[in-house]
Structures are given as structure tokens and as C-alpha cells.
Amino acid sequence: MSYIKENFMLKNKTAEKLYFDYAKDMPIIDYHCHLPEKQILENKKFNDIFEIWLSGDHYKWRLMRNYGIDEEYITGNKSNKEKFITYCKVLGTAFGNPLYHWSQVELKEFFNCELEINEENAEQIWDWCNEYIRINDITPQSLIEKSDVTHVFTTNEIFDDLSTFTEIAKKGYKFKVIPAFRADKIMNIEAEKYNEFVDKLGEVKTLSDLESKIEERLKEFIKVGCVAADVALQAVCQISEKSDAEKVFIKRRNGESVTEKESEIFKGYLTYYLFKLYAKYNIATELHVGAMRNNNAVMLERLGLDTGYDSIAEDNSIKLMSRLFDRLNTENSLPKTIVFNLNPKMNTEIMTLIGCFQSGEAKGKLQYGPAWWFLDNKVGMEKHLEDLTATGHIGAFIGMLTDSRSFLSYPRHHYFRRILCSYLGELIENGEMTTDLKFVGKVVKDICYNNAIKYFGVK
């Protein structure tokens, strides 16, 4: 039987009361994820547990690679069953890894199966889950609705087809699917296929042409409900003059490669331009920093982007982030911004910086985003809460996200909620804060859902 019990990760009775009375039944707003909107629209029934659990999930792929599993059993030609059985074998000894918890919770939550995940039970779990899928209507819609999700913000490149969102809106789902605007492929000027991406926007000869196309596309995103944009940087670059960025852009459009310095010049200007644009249209900006991407050139060539070969960067761009925020603020063009930091060494630096640019425009106008990617584990979440409460204001926090490509990832919200309630429960039982659980419970509800709904302005 599963080791996941009702009081899982809840350290005391106060934590249990906060979770079960206030956190557990709150809906979910998934304000940053990578779910494929076309799959949500098609809403096809899944064929087997592998399709839902392992296909495209590079969190699980990395775990298998760390155990020395051959790539044939991960992204190669082995059968779905062989890959699934191998994952169960690997997971059985991954004590302390968040996947060790998440996978067990997902098995119970979505398939009513309480077998412990390990090599011995793998075959039985495979048969159990596939029979459950055969009998029940397991589709993207059913999984999202079962998790009580009200809003899904997918992450979409600037040139993506938006008709999918119009069609989803006609489906009558109990949740809304909204695109978040992402211009990374227009930002990353050093990329081999950069000009191909720019060409998808139409005729673009100058940097002013590019700016116009970006604004046109943002307006189209807004028409289908967009309220958030995503900016992903390894590190914030110095704001450059438009004339300097123009020279780099023209050089690249002429088919020439650019140097690292030239790439930084272009990114520094375009980041500034995008933030101003998002402020103009009241788009909440999700700034992701600290990821060093595509470390393994061999596997990048073999599998492509986002396949589990990224890591945490050591870049410290806090001064440049300060200069970006300050200039935007001076020009009255600083949008609501969530800073997702991947390097835990930078937690307090970023947390104290965003405290310099708050205003009455919104509760927590600048947010220190939740523990993200390599940090969305027990240790990372606890450290995040410690740093947030020490130098910020937990009552303004907009809570957890999934940042996932998996339709089964929503228990991660409850993983966070249990950690949150345990954190507050310990403070209460240690006599370090109010014992008014009704009052604290309202704050818990706000963190779980209400703050994010108000922050993004969705209904």
C-alpha cells in the first residue's frame, strides 16, 4: 500500500487543520505551464499510462538518466510498457526526490491505485492503470476538471496559431485556457533558426518593423484573453540603445552570425522594449532568470530543446535587473512583474530588490515567484517561504504554479499547500504568530487561489 497518508507532510495538528479546512478544497489557477493547447482542444482519450505519465515529461527523463538508464528506455524505441516499467524501477529508490512523492500521489489521485511504485509492482500498476483508462473517460478535459482548475495559462510563442483558443472557448469546459505571450524565439538572436522565426511574422527588415509586428501579435493574443507574458533569460542584460540593437539585428537578418556581446546588446534592448509594451497593455510579466540551457550539444542535436539538458546558471545580474526596473519605473512603464529565480543563492537579493518597486497599483505588484523548476521540491519550497517571509510579505503571495507539460501535474499545488500549512502550523505552535486559525485560514486561501485571480484580473 502507498505510504501517502492523509496527513502526508503535515507536521502537526494545526497544519492539518489549516490544510483540510482552508487549503485542500481551493480551486487552482495554473498561471504558468507548458500544456499543449491543441491536445486540450482535441480532448482525445489516452491510450495508456505511458502517454499521460512519461511522454514529454523531462523531469522524469532526467531522473532515469541519473540512474544510468539507456536512452532507448527514455526517448528511444523501446515499447511504452518497457519505458514505464523502467521508470517504476528507477523511482522505487529515488527517496527524497519530489517525483518520488508526486508520482505516488498522481497514481492515487487519478487512477485510484495505492500500490507502492517500485520494480516489483510495476507490471501490476501498468495493468491497473490501463484498465482504469479503458473503463473511464480519461482525457485532458477530465484530468483538468478533476483537479478543479479554473484557468490554464499555456505558454505560446509570438507566431503561434491562436484559433485553437477560440475553438476551446466554444467547448464549454469548466475551465478557461488562455495563452501567455512569449517572444523568446524573437529574442534569442544567436539561434541558428532565428531568421526563420522572424520570417513567420511577415516582412521584417528593420528593428522598428519587428517592434510593430510584436505589438500587432500581442493585440491578437489579448483578443483571446491573454493577460500574462513570459520572458526567459539566463541573466538580465544591460539596456542598450535602439541604434546599437538595430545594427545587430540587421547583421543577423543579413545571414551573418553575431557575437556573444552583440547578442547581449540586442537582448538588453528588446527586454526593455517588451517590458514597456507589456506595461502599456497591462500585461503581467513573468520573468524567468537563472537557467543555463542546452548544456549537452550531442543530445540537443538528437532530441531538440526542452528534453532535460538544462541546469542552474551562476550568473548574478542583480545590478542589471535593478537598472531595468528603475528605468521602467522612472518612465512609468514598469508592469506587474513576477520574478522566477532558479538560483537559490539569489533568493534574498531578488526578494529585497523587488521590495524597492512596489506600489498601490496591485497587492504585491512585483512578486517573488514560487519555487520553480529545479527548486519546486520540499527543500526549495521551504527555503522560498523562509526567504519570502523574512524580507517580503507572504500575505501578498500569488502561490504555486505547475510549469509542466503533464496533465497529471496538479497535485504539485497540493504538495505546496501542505508545505505552506506545515510552515505556518509550526510558527503557530511555536507561539510565533496569531492562533486565530480563521484569520490565518483566509490568508491561506488567498495564497492558494484568490491573490492570483486578483493579480491577473481574470474571472
mmCIF file of C-alpha atoms in Angstrom, residues 204-351:
data_model
loop_
_atom_site.group_PDB
_atom_site.id
_atom_site.type_symbol
_atom_site.label_atom_id
_atom_site.label_comp_id
_atom_site.label_asym_id
_atom_site.label_seq_id
_atom_site.Cartn_x
_atom_site.Cartn_y
_atom_site.Cartn_z
ATOM 1 C CA VAL A 204 10.532 42.408 -41.225
ATOM 2 C CA LYS A 205 13.528 44.436 -42.440
ATOM 3 C CA THR A 206 14.247 46.786 -39.556
ATOM 4 C CA LEU A 207 14.051 46.689 -35.783
ATOM 5 C CA SER A 208 11.096 49.083 -35.954
ATOM 6 C CA ASP A 209 9.360 46.564 -38.232
ATOM 7 C CA LEU A 210 9.979 43.882 -35.616
ATOM 8 C CA GLU A 211 8.576 46.066 -32.838
ATOM 9 C CA SER A 212 5.443 46.736 -34.868
ATOM 10 C CA LYS A 213 4.944 43.025 -35.551
ATOM 11 C CA ILE A 214 5.399 42.193 -31.867
ATOM 12 C CA GLU A 215 2.772 44.738 -30.850
ATOM 13 C CA GLU A 216 0.364 43.521 -33.539
ATOM 14 C CA ARG A 217 0.690 39.958 -32.314
ATOM 15 C CA LEU A 218 0.269 40.966 -28.666
ATOM 16 C CA LYS A 219 -3.035 42.623 -29.581
ATOM 17 C CA GLU A 220 -4.140 39.366 -31.201
ATOM 18 C CA PHE A 221 -3.224 37.463 -28.044
ATOM 19 C CA ILE A 222 -5.227 39.920 -25.941
ATOM 20 C CA LYS A 223 -8.283 39.300 -28.121
ATOM 21 C CA VAL A 224 -8.303 35.659 -26.998
ATOM 22 C CA GLY A 225 -7.875 36.529 -23.322
ATOM 23 C CA CYS A 226 -4.124 36.935 -22.789
ATOM 24 C CA VAL A 227 -3.254 38.687 -19.506
ATOM 25 C CA ALA A 228 0.322 37.452 -18.994
ATOM 26 C CA ALA A 229 3.617 37.392 -20.875
ATOM 27 C CA ASP A 230 6.691 35.278 -20.371
ATOM 28 C CA VAL A 231 10.320 36.411 -20.637
ATOM 29 C CA ALA A 232 13.056 33.788 -20.165
ATOM 30 C CA LEU A 233 16.666 34.930 -19.705
ATOM 31 C CA GLN A 234 19.765 33.247 -18.367
ATOM 32 C CA ALA A 235 20.620 36.678 -16.989
ATOM 33 C CA VAL A 236 19.309 40.217 -17.429
ATOM 34 C CA CYS A 237 21.400 42.190 -19.925
ATOM 35 C CA GLN A 238 22.283 45.887 -19.815
ATOM 36 C CA ILE A 239 19.780 48.131 -21.581
ATOM 37 C CA SER A 240 21.327 49.245 -24.853
ATOM 38 C CA GLU A 241 20.420 51.966 -27.298
ATOM 39 C CA LYS A 242 17.998 51.084 -30.045
ATOM 40 C CA SER A 243 20.528 52.166 -32.683
ATOM 41 C CA ASP A 244 23.061 49.637 -31.368
ATOM 42 C CA ALA A 245 20.453 46.863 -31.233
ATOM 43 C CA GLU A 246 19.411 47.795 -34.780
ATOM 44 C CA LYS A 247 22.935 47.179 -36.082
ATOM 45 C CA VAL A 248 22.980 43.714 -34.530
ATOM 46 C CA PHE A 249 19.523 42.921 -35.882
ATOM 47 C CA ILE A 250 20.370 43.981 -39.444
ATOM 48 C CA LYS A 251 23.591 41.966 -39.296
ATOM 49 C CA ARG A 252 21.674 38.849 -38.272
ATOM 50 C CA ARG A 253 18.924 39.433 -40.847
ATOM 51 C CA ASN A 254 21.653 39.553 -43.490
ATOM 52 C CA GLY A 255 22.555 35.997 -42.564
ATOM 53 C CA GLU A 256 25.643 36.768 -40.503
ATOM 54 C CA SER A 257 26.290 35.266 -37.107
ATOM 55 C CA VAL A 258 26.534 37.516 -34.036
ATOM 56 C CA THR A 259 28.990 37.531 -31.159
ATOM 57 C CA GLU A 260 28.014 36.925 -27.543
ATOM 58 C CA LYS A 261 28.419 40.647 -26.846
ATOM 59 C CA GLU A 262 26.221 41.568 -29.813
ATOM 60 C CA SER A 263 23.598 39.097 -28.623
ATOM 61 C CA GLU A 264 23.591 40.770 -25.196
ATOM 62 C CA ILE A 265 23.196 44.203 -26.816
ATOM 63 C CA PHE A 266 20.136 43.033 -28.713
ATOM 64 C CA LYS A 267 18.600 41.198 -25.750
ATOM 65 C CA GLY A 268 19.182 44.131 -23.437
ATOM 66 C CA TYR A 269 17.237 46.466 -25.687
ATOM 67 C CA LEU A 270 14.465 44.007 -26.592
ATOM 68 C CA THR A 271 13.848 43.072 -22.945
ATOM 69 C CA TYR A 272 13.390 46.758 -22.161
ATOM 70 C CA TYR A 273 11.087 47.196 -25.162
ATOM 71 C CA LEU A 274 8.963 44.180 -24.210
ATOM 72 C CA PHE A 275 8.529 45.318 -20.598
ATOM 73 C CA LYS A 276 7.377 48.750 -21.776
ATOM 74 C CA LEU A 277 4.959 47.120 -24.204
ATOM 75 C CA TYR A 278 3.524 44.845 -21.517
ATOM 76 C CA ALA A 279 3.048 47.820 -19.197
ATOM 77 C CA LYS A 280 1.219 49.665 -21.964
ATOM 78 C CA TYR A 281 -1.328 46.856 -22.278
ATOM 79 C CA ASN A 282 -1.447 45.925 -18.571
ATOM 80 C CA ILE A 283 0.075 42.501 -19.175
ATOM 81 C CA ALA A 284 1.562 40.798 -16.114
ATOM 82 C CA THR A 285 5.151 39.867 -16.914
ATOM 83 C CA GLU A 286 6.648 36.558 -15.797
ATOM 84 C CA LEU A 287 10.430 36.994 -15.826
ATOM 85 C CA HIS A 288 12.381 33.724 -15.604
ATOM 86 C CA VAL A 289 16.080 34.006 -14.789
ATOM 87 C CA GLY A 290 18.838 31.607 -13.831
ATOM 88 C CA ALA A 291 18.505 28.720 -16.303
ATOM 89 C CA MET A 292 21.537 27.615 -18.289
ATOM 90 C CA ARG A 293 20.030 25.838 -21.265
ATOM 91 C CA ASN A 294 21.071 23.153 -23.744
ATOM 92 C CA ASN A 295 24.274 22.083 -21.987
ATOM 93 C CA ASN A 296 24.608 18.831 -23.921
ATOM 94 C CA ALA A 297 25.238 19.591 -27.609
ATOM 95 C CA VAL A 298 25.044 15.941 -28.656
ATOM 96 C CA MET A 299 21.599 15.449 -27.114
ATOM 97 C CA LEU A 300 20.396 18.844 -28.324
ATOM 98 C CA GLU A 301 21.137 17.723 -31.872
ATOM 99 C CA ARG A 302 19.465 14.365 -31.235
ATOM 100 C CA LEU A 303 16.346 15.369 -29.265
ATOM 101 C CA GLY A 304 15.969 19.149 -29.600
ATOM 102 C CA LEU A 305 15.006 21.733 -26.986
ATOM 103 C CA ASP A 306 13.380 21.110 -23.586
ATOM 104 C CA THR A 307 14.366 17.472 -23.219
ATOM 105 C CA GLY A 308 16.083 17.601 -19.830
ATOM 106 C CA TYR A 309 19.524 19.062 -20.508
ATOM 107 C CA ASP A 310 19.185 22.435 -18.791
ATOM 108 C CA SER A 311 20.661 23.383 -15.413
ATOM 109 C CA ILE A 312 21.030 26.227 -12.910
ATOM 110 C CA ALA A 313 23.216 29.154 -14.016
ATOM 111 C CA GLU A 314 25.504 31.096 -11.695
ATOM 112 C CA ASP A 315 25.059 34.465 -13.434
ATOM 113 C CA ASN A 316 24.463 37.309 -10.989
ATOM 114 C CA SER A 317 22.657 40.050 -12.900
ATOM 115 C CA ILE A 318 21.013 41.697 -9.890
ATOM 116 C CA LYS A 319 22.516 45.134 -10.692
ATOM 117 C CA LEU A 320 21.242 44.986 -14.260
ATOM 118 C CA MET A 321 17.839 43.818 -13.057
ATOM 119 C CA SER A 322 17.812 46.814 -10.724
ATOM 120 C CA ARG A 323 18.680 49.185 -13.574
ATOM 121 C CA LEU A 324 15.961 47.657 -15.770
ATOM 122 C CA PHE A 325 13.282 48.019 -13.102
ATOM 123 C CA ASP A 326 14.436 51.513 -12.131
ATOM 124 C CA ARG A 327 14.399 52.870 -15.667
ATOM 125 C CA LEU A 328 10.991 51.369 -16.371
ATOM 126 C CA ASN A 329 9.671 52.711 -13.078
ATOM 127 C CA THR A 330 11.074 56.184 -13.824
ATOM 128 C CA GLU A 331 9.300 56.117 -17.185
ATOM 129 C CA ASN A 332 6.066 54.917 -15.542
ATOM 130 C CA SER A 333 6.377 51.732 -17.616
ATOM 131 C CA LEU A 334 7.077 49.008 -15.064
ATOM 132 C CA PRO A 335 4.418 46.282 -15.451
ATOM 133 C CA LYS A 336 3.241 43.898 -12.768
ATOM 134 C CA THR A 337 6.174 41.502 -12.687
ATOM 135 C CA ILE A 338 6.775 38.042 -11.239
ATOM 136 C CA VAL A 339 10.450 37.143 -10.937
ATOM 137 C CA PHE A 340 11.041 33.401 -11.121
ATOM 138 C CA ASN A 341 14.558 32.744 -9.875
ATOM 139 C CA LEU A 342 16.261 29.397 -10.448
ATOM 140 C CA ASN A 343 19.395 30.015 -8.394
ATOM 141 C CA PRO A 344 18.572 29.806 -4.670
ATOM 142 C CA LYS A 345 21.724 31.800 -3.820
ATOM 143 C CA MET A 346 19.906 34.812 -5.314
ATOM 144 C CA ASN A 347 16.672 34.492 -3.314
ATOM 145 C CA THR A 348 17.210 37.316 -0.855
ATOM 146 C CA GLU A 349 18.936 39.610 -3.364
ATOM 147 C CA ILE A 350 15.931 39.426 -5.685
ATOM 148 C CA MET A 351 13.407 39.479 -2.850
#
